[in-house]
Amino acid sequence: MKISSHRFLCLIAAASLIGTPASRAVILYRTGDPGANTTAPTGDLANSGWQFEGFWGAFLGTPIAPHFFLSAAHIGQAGSVFTFQSVNYTPVKEFVDPYTDLAIWQVAETFPTCAPLYTKSDEVGKLAVVIGRGTQRGGEVDVNGNLAGWYWGASDNVERWGENIISDIVPYGPNDDLLYGTFDANGLPDEATLSVGDSGGAAFIEDNGVWKLAGIHYAVDGPFYTDSSGDGEFFGALFDSRGLYYSDGGNPPNYILISGDAPVPTGFYPTRVSSRLSWILSIIGPLNVSGNSGTPALRVH
């Protein structure tokens, strides 16, 4: 069973449902330490995207051209400035993709560097470094006496990174594809998933030794329920959701038991950049040979 084909929820929308602020950090499988993975990755993951993330209010954004950064449309104008490498930049115009949750913001000043874009369509099976400011890992989720994962935890407004393998491409509309990664118990050393507040953060994939922007965080699987009546609604980072229920979205909804012979992990959904290159380049200009925008100066639209 694949939960993603049934039900997922926008990462900021979840905040209004559970009544918690949308400004927290990526959830890790191996540790609940709130100080873990809060500085740039090193070793094989050095320069894997952390250096390209900027603060967009309580969220994140990624410079992709000298005067443009990319984030999630559903967070709107998250701040009065965009802060990148401790310097404030002034947003002057928003460009919202008519088909996806991507939004490009134009700034008046010039970024000193920007992230190259992942232009290939081979993301499935690739390692992704994911960066966000979603929740800490909360208390344990017990299902039938077994540890199934963790609730979304406390807010700390901290940027954190993790890693995951892109397992699928999920078509969400005629011109809207989502990357999909699952929270696996037997996963990577820094296996991670997302929670509310991670919206606008980035997923980076390596391409011939260069880490490139492949997705912008949009949604997660959920909510989940403790019985077939829809009681006990909650959101969590689950490596095995069997024994819980999900809604089919009907009116009135039916609550369907998650079952199976193997663990059913929950997943997360960044909006796929490679599917929307034509739209992105129509705003920022053509890419040069290094993968960065060749736009030389501020353009007024």
Tab-separated table of C-alpha atoms in Angstrom:
chain	number	residue	atom	x	y	z
A	1	MET	CA	0.000	0.000	0.000
A	2	LYS	CA	1.174	3.505	-0.814
A	3	ILE	CA	-0.335	6.245	1.326
A	4	SER	CA	0.735	8.944	-1.107
A	5	SER	CA	-1.786	7.832	-3.697
A	6	HIS	CA	-4.612	8.540	-1.256
A	7	ARG	CA	-4.017	11.514	0.988
A	8	PHE	CA	-1.456	14.206	1.665
A	9	LEU	CA	-1.535	17.646	3.164
A	10	CYS	CA	0.194	20.909	2.374
A	11	LEU	CA	2.897	21.582	4.977
A	12	ILE	CA	1.624	25.006	6.053
A	13	ALA	CA	-2.062	24.045	5.947
A	14	ALA	CA	-1.418	21.482	8.642
A	15	ALA	CA	-0.580	24.258	11.073
A	16	SER	CA	-4.119	25.581	11.028
A	17	LEU	CA	-5.470	22.112	11.728
A	18	ILE	CA	-3.317	21.289	14.711
A	19	GLY	CA	-3.013	24.823	16.068
A	20	THR	CA	0.783	25.039	16.110
A	21	PRO	CA	3.157	27.633	14.649
A	22	ALA	CA	4.669	26.888	11.237
A	23	SER	CA	8.358	27.434	11.974
A	24	ARG	CA	10.320	24.311	12.876
A	25	ALA	CA	12.845	21.739	11.555
A	26	VAL	CA	13.364	18.478	9.559
A	27	ILE	CA	12.654	15.309	11.625
A	28	LEU	CA	15.411	12.686	11.873
A	29	TYR	CA	14.976	8.941	12.407
A	30	ARG	CA	18.201	8.253	14.308
A	31	THR	CA	17.926	10.987	16.941
A	32	GLY	CA	15.554	13.409	18.622
A	33	ASP	CA	18.420	15.734	19.616
A	34	PRO	CA	17.234	19.265	18.658
A	35	GLY	CA	20.851	20.254	18.021
A	36	ALA	CA	21.508	17.522	15.465
A	37	ASN	CA	22.156	18.489	11.827
A	38	THR	CA	21.828	22.224	12.456
A	39	THR	CA	25.100	23.127	10.753
A	40	ALA	CA	26.252	22.461	7.203
A	41	PRO	CA	26.800	18.807	6.254
A	42	THR	CA	30.392	17.652	5.846
A	43	GLY	CA	32.217	14.731	4.229
A	44	ASP	CA	30.426	13.255	1.221
A	45	LEU	CA	27.543	15.718	1.775
A	46	ALA	CA	29.684	18.872	1.889
A	47	ASN	CA	28.313	21.692	-0.295
A	48	SER	CA	25.070	19.746	-0.766
A	49	GLY	CA	22.781	22.796	-0.722
A	50	TRP	CA	22.964	24.233	2.794
A	51	GLN	CA	25.040	27.134	1.425
A	52	PHE	CA	22.198	28.123	-0.916
A	53	GLU	CA	19.386	28.403	1.648
A	54	GLY	CA	18.110	31.775	2.853
A	55	PHE	CA	15.567	32.756	5.507
A	56	TRP	CA	12.172	33.800	4.135
A	57	GLY	CA	10.314	34.838	7.281
A	58	ALA	CA	9.819	31.606	9.259
A	59	PHE	CA	10.500	29.564	6.128
A	60	LEU	CA	13.289	29.079	3.566
A	61	GLY	CA	13.983	30.086	-0.013
A	62	THR	CA	16.749	29.360	-2.519
A	63	PRO	CA	18.463	31.907	-4.812
A	64	ILE	CA	18.419	30.548	-8.377
A	65	ALA	CA	19.568	33.631	-10.316
A	66	PRO	CA	21.279	36.952	-9.486
A	67	HIS	CA	17.935	38.641	-8.686
A	68	PHE	CA	15.558	35.733	-8.033
A	69	PHE	CA	14.883	33.132	-5.332
A	70	LEU	CA	12.525	30.144	-5.388
A	71	SER	CA	10.166	29.082	-2.606
A	72	ALA	CA	6.663	27.668	-2.054
A	73	ALA	CA	3.696	29.673	-3.306
A	74	HIS	CA	1.364	28.630	-0.498
A	75	ILE	CA	3.382	30.491	2.151
A	76	GLY	CA	2.790	33.813	0.360
A	77	GLN	CA	5.013	36.750	1.252
A	78	ALA	CA	6.594	35.243	4.327
A	79	GLY	CA	8.671	38.268	5.258
A	80	SER	CA	9.520	41.869	4.433
A	81	VAL	CA	13.083	40.819	3.525
A	82	PHE	CA	14.829	37.685	2.340
A	83	THR	CA	18.003	37.019	4.338
A	84	PHE	CA	20.812	35.202	2.549
A	85	GLN	CA	24.284	34.737	4.036
A	86	SER	CA	23.391	37.297	6.753
A	87	VAL	CA	22.483	39.995	4.195
A	88	ASN	CA	18.918	41.271	3.701
A	89	TYR	CA	17.430	41.459	0.195
A	90	THR	CA	14.291	43.398	-0.745
A	91	PRO	CA	11.493	41.485	-2.539
A	92	VAL	CA	9.962	43.564	-5.345
A	93	LYS	CA	7.762	41.117	-7.262
A	94	GLU	CA	6.303	37.616	-6.996
A	95	PHE	CA	5.818	35.208	-9.906
A	96	VAL	CA	3.479	32.304	-9.080
A	97	ASP	CA	3.481	29.202	-11.245
A	98	PRO	CA	-0.107	28.709	-12.491
A	99	TYR	CA	0.234	24.919	-12.314
A	100	THR	CA	2.310	24.143	-9.212
A	101	ASP	CA	3.161	25.417	-5.738
A	102	LEU	CA	6.347	27.109	-6.958
A	103	ALA	CA	6.826	30.856	-6.531
A	104	ILE	CA	9.755	32.946	-7.741
A	105	TRP	CA	10.511	36.204	-5.951
A	106	GLN	CA	12.495	39.000	-7.551
A	107	VAL	CA	14.767	41.082	-5.322
A	108	ALA	CA	16.200	44.541	-5.883
A	109	GLU	CA	19.752	43.617	-4.943
A	110	THR	CA	22.144	41.022	-6.439
A	111	PHE	CA	22.847	37.635	-4.858
A	112	PRO	CA	26.548	36.721	-4.640
A	113	THR	CA	25.813	33.122	-5.633
A	114	CYS	CA	22.837	30.958	-6.566
A	115	ALA	CA	21.907	27.292	-6.729
A	116	PRO	CA	22.143	25.392	-10.011
A	117	LEU	CA	18.928	23.657	-11.076
A	118	TYR	CA	18.518	19.915	-11.485
A	119	THR	CA	17.456	19.576	-15.125
A	120	LYS	CA	17.333	15.802	-15.543
A	121	SER	CA	14.265	13.588	-15.113
A	122	ASP	CA	16.035	10.707	-13.368
A	123	GLU	CA	15.391	11.656	-9.731
A	124	VAL	CA	13.942	8.267	-8.690
A	125	GLY	CA	16.533	6.277	-6.763
A	126	LYS	CA	18.731	9.330	-6.155
A	127	LEU	CA	19.948	10.507	-2.764
A	128	ALA	CA	18.404	13.839	-1.765
A	129	VAL	CA	19.541	16.229	0.943
A	130	VAL	CA	16.461	17.968	2.369
A	131	ILE	CA	16.580	21.209	4.339
A	132	GLY	CA	13.794	22.883	6.295
A	133	ARG	CA	12.559	24.556	9.453
A	134	GLY	CA	9.736	22.179	10.440
A	135	THR	CA	9.098	20.566	13.828
A	136	GLN	CA	11.411	18.811	16.218
A	137	ARG	CA	10.756	15.108	16.788
A	138	GLY	CA	8.053	14.769	19.413
A	139	GLY	CA	6.799	11.939	21.609
A	140	GLU	CA	6.560	8.328	20.539
A	141	VAL	CA	3.598	7.068	18.507
A	142	ASP	CA	2.544	3.668	19.845
A	143	VAL	CA	0.355	1.459	17.639
A	144	ASN	CA	-0.805	-1.821	19.153
A	145	GLY	CA	2.117	-1.833	21.570
A	146	ASN	CA	4.742	-1.127	18.917
A	147	LEU	CA	6.764	2.010	18.218
A	148	ALA	CA	5.530	3.360	14.880
A	149	GLY	CA	7.265	6.751	14.795
A	150	TRP	CA	6.991	10.126	16.472
A	151	TYR	CA	4.489	12.954	16.749
A	152	TRP	CA	5.452	16.363	15.431
A	153	GLY	CA	7.171	18.122	18.312
A	154	ALA	CA	8.036	21.559	19.640
A	155	SER	CA	8.799	24.695	17.676
A	156	ASP	CA	12.345	26.037	17.696
A	157	ASN	CA	12.614	27.919	14.364
A	158	VAL	CA	15.882	26.090	13.616
A	159	GLU	CA	17.166	25.153	10.178
A	160	ARG	CA	18.016	21.452	9.924
A	161	TRP	CA	19.032	19.000	7.193
A	162	GLY	CA	18.517	15.308	6.579
A	163	GLU	CA	18.704	12.813	3.737
A	164	ASN	CA	16.351	10.499	1.905
A	165	ILE	CA	16.063	8.493	-1.288
A	166	ILE	CA	13.566	9.715	-3.880
A	167	SER	CA	11.360	6.666	-4.405
A	168	ASP	CA	8.753	7.930	-6.859
A	169	ILE	CA	7.345	10.757	-8.960
A	170	VAL	CA	3.727	11.557	-8.049
A	171	PRO	CA	1.645	13.342	-10.743
A	172	TYR	CA	-0.504	15.927	-8.954
A	173	GLY	CA	-1.906	17.761	-11.956
A	174	PRO	CA	-1.477	18.027	-15.729
A	175	ASN	CA	1.689	20.128	-15.292
A	176	ASP	CA	2.553	19.388	-11.677
A	177	ASP	CA	4.803	16.557	-10.518
A	178	LEU	CA	5.917	15.912	-6.955
A	179	LEU	CA	9.001	14.065	-5.797
A	180	TYR	CA	8.297	11.463	-3.110
A	181	GLY	CA	10.477	10.152	-0.291
A	182	THR	CA	9.535	7.827	2.575
A	183	PHE	CA	10.637	7.726	6.217
A	184	ASP	CA	12.270	4.302	6.416
A	185	ALA	CA	13.475	2.551	9.562
A	186	ASN	CA	16.232	0.821	7.580
A	187	GLY	CA	17.122	3.989	5.710
A	188	LEU	CA	20.137	6.285	5.527
A	189	PRO	CA	22.375	7.427	8.419
A	190	ASP	CA	20.548	10.778	8.478
A	191	GLU	CA	17.161	9.456	7.315
A	192	ALA	CA	14.667	12.308	7.502
A	193	THR	CA	11.138	13.393	6.776
A	194	LEU	CA	9.309	16.725	6.853
A	195	SER	CA	6.681	18.407	8.988
A	196	VAL	CA	4.709	21.640	9.154
A	197	GLY	CA	6.975	24.657	8.636
A	198	ASP	CA	9.329	22.919	6.200
A	199	SER	CA	7.447	24.520	3.285
A	200	GLY	CA	9.716	26.414	0.919
A	201	GLY	CA	12.793	24.437	1.956
A	202	ALA	CA	14.782	22.586	-0.650
A	203	ALA	CA	15.715	19.103	-1.818
A	204	PHE	CA	19.111	18.843	-3.519
A	205	ILE	CA	20.371	15.991	-5.708
A	206	GLU	CA	23.944	15.450	-6.862
A	207	ASP	CA	24.689	15.594	-10.582
A	208	ASN	CA	28.247	14.759	-11.667
A	209	GLY	CA	29.704	16.016	-8.417
A	210	VAL	CA	27.535	19.151	-8.190
A	211	TRP	CA	24.536	19.355	-5.851
A	212	LYS	CA	21.569	20.923	-7.640
A	213	LEU	CA	18.111	22.133	-6.607
A	214	ALA	CA	15.616	19.374	-7.426
A	215	GLY	CA	12.524	20.226	-5.360
A	216	ILE	CA	10.777	22.730	-3.095
A	217	HIS	CA	8.944	21.246	-0.087
A	218	TYR	CA	5.180	21.192	-0.436
A	219	ALA	CA	3.320	18.442	1.451
A	220	VAL	CA	3.397	15.350	3.665
A	221	ASP	CA	1.237	12.258	4.131
A	222	GLY	CA	-1.514	12.726	6.696
A	223	PRO	CA	-3.420	13.280	8.854
A	224	PHE	CA	-3.851	9.882	10.528
A	225	TYR	CA	-6.563	8.529	12.820
A	226	THR	CA	-6.651	5.979	15.590
A	227	ASP	CA	-9.947	4.302	14.631
A	228	SER	CA	-12.446	3.875	11.804
A	229	SER	CA	-14.664	6.667	13.176
A	230	GLY	CA	-12.038	9.312	12.489
A	231	ASP	CA	-11.128	9.809	16.150
A	232	GLY	CA	-7.670	10.667	17.390
A	233	GLU	CA	-6.536	12.728	14.405
A	234	PHE	CA	-2.806	13.503	14.470
A	235	PHE	CA	0.226	14.214	12.325
A	236	GLY	CA	3.491	12.382	12.715
A	237	ALA	CA	6.718	11.066	11.260
A	238	LEU	CA	5.866	7.383	10.923
A	239	PHE	CA	8.131	4.591	9.736
A	240	ASP	CA	5.236	2.143	9.998
A	241	SER	CA	1.646	3.419	9.827
A	242	ARG	CA	-0.025	-0.010	9.860
A	243	GLY	CA	-2.871	-0.185	12.341
A	244	LEU	CA	-3.788	3.463	11.820
A	245	TYR	CA	-6.424	4.925	9.490
A	246	TYR	CA	-6.462	7.565	6.775
A	247	SER	CA	-9.360	9.478	5.246
A	248	ASP	CA	-10.425	8.964	1.643
A	249	GLY	CA	-11.368	12.653	1.473
A	250	GLY	CA	-15.051	11.945	0.807
A	251	ASN	CA	-18.034	13.849	2.155
A	252	PRO	CA	-18.663	12.263	4.568
A	253	PRO	CA	-15.212	10.641	4.659
A	254	ASN	CA	-14.481	6.966	4.996
A	255	TYR	CA	-11.609	5.997	7.268
A	256	ILE	CA	-9.513	3.189	5.821
A	257	LEU	CA	-7.253	0.881	7.788
A	258	ILE	CA	-3.602	0.853	6.776
A	259	SER	CA	-2.431	-2.759	6.655
A	260	GLY	CA	-0.030	-5.089	4.898
A	261	ASP	CA	2.752	-7.596	5.398
A	262	ALA	CA	5.545	-4.996	5.361
A	263	PRO	CA	5.964	-1.650	7.139
A	264	VAL	CA	4.136	1.271	5.503
A	265	PRO	CA	6.205	4.431	6.056
A	266	THR	CA	4.798	7.918	5.581
A	267	GLY	CA	6.293	10.237	3.016
A	268	PHE	CA	6.863	13.816	1.934
A	269	TYR	CA	6.464	15.707	-1.346
A	270	PRO	CA	8.712	18.414	-2.772
A	271	THR	CA	7.452	20.065	-5.963
A	272	ARG	CA	9.611	18.784	-8.804
A	273	VAL	CA	11.833	21.467	-10.363
A	274	SER	CA	12.748	19.545	-13.527
A	275	SER	CA	9.092	19.454	-14.628
A	276	ARG	CA	8.808	23.245	-14.547
A	277	LEU	CA	12.096	24.356	-16.108
A	278	SER	CA	10.390	26.135	-19.006
A	279	TRP	CA	8.334	28.270	-16.625
A	280	ILE	CA	11.298	28.953	-14.331
A	281	LEU	CA	13.526	30.024	-17.228
A	282	SER	CA	10.755	32.233	-18.615
A	283	ILE	CA	11.141	34.304	-15.427
A	284	ILE	CA	14.860	34.187	-14.622
A	285	GLY	CA	16.325	33.924	-18.121
A	286	PRO	CA	18.417	31.175	-19.753
A	287	LEU	CA	20.923	29.001	-17.934
A	288	ASN	CA	24.606	29.363	-18.684
A	289	VAL	CA	27.003	26.433	-18.925
A	290	SER	CA	27.493	26.275	-15.145
A	291	GLY	CA	23.771	25.833	-14.581
A	292	ASN	CA	23.137	29.291	-13.153
A	293	SER	CA	20.948	31.948	-14.699
A	294	GLY	CA	22.554	34.213	-17.216
A	295	THR	CA	20.250	37.095	-16.312
A	296	PRO	CA	22.700	40.023	-16.050
A	297	ALA	CA	20.605	42.627	-14.255
A	298	LEU	CA	17.309	43.409	-12.582
A	299	ARG	CA	14.361	43.022	-14.903
A	300	VAL	CA	11.107	44.815	-14.224
A	301	HIS	CA	7.995	42.880	-15.256
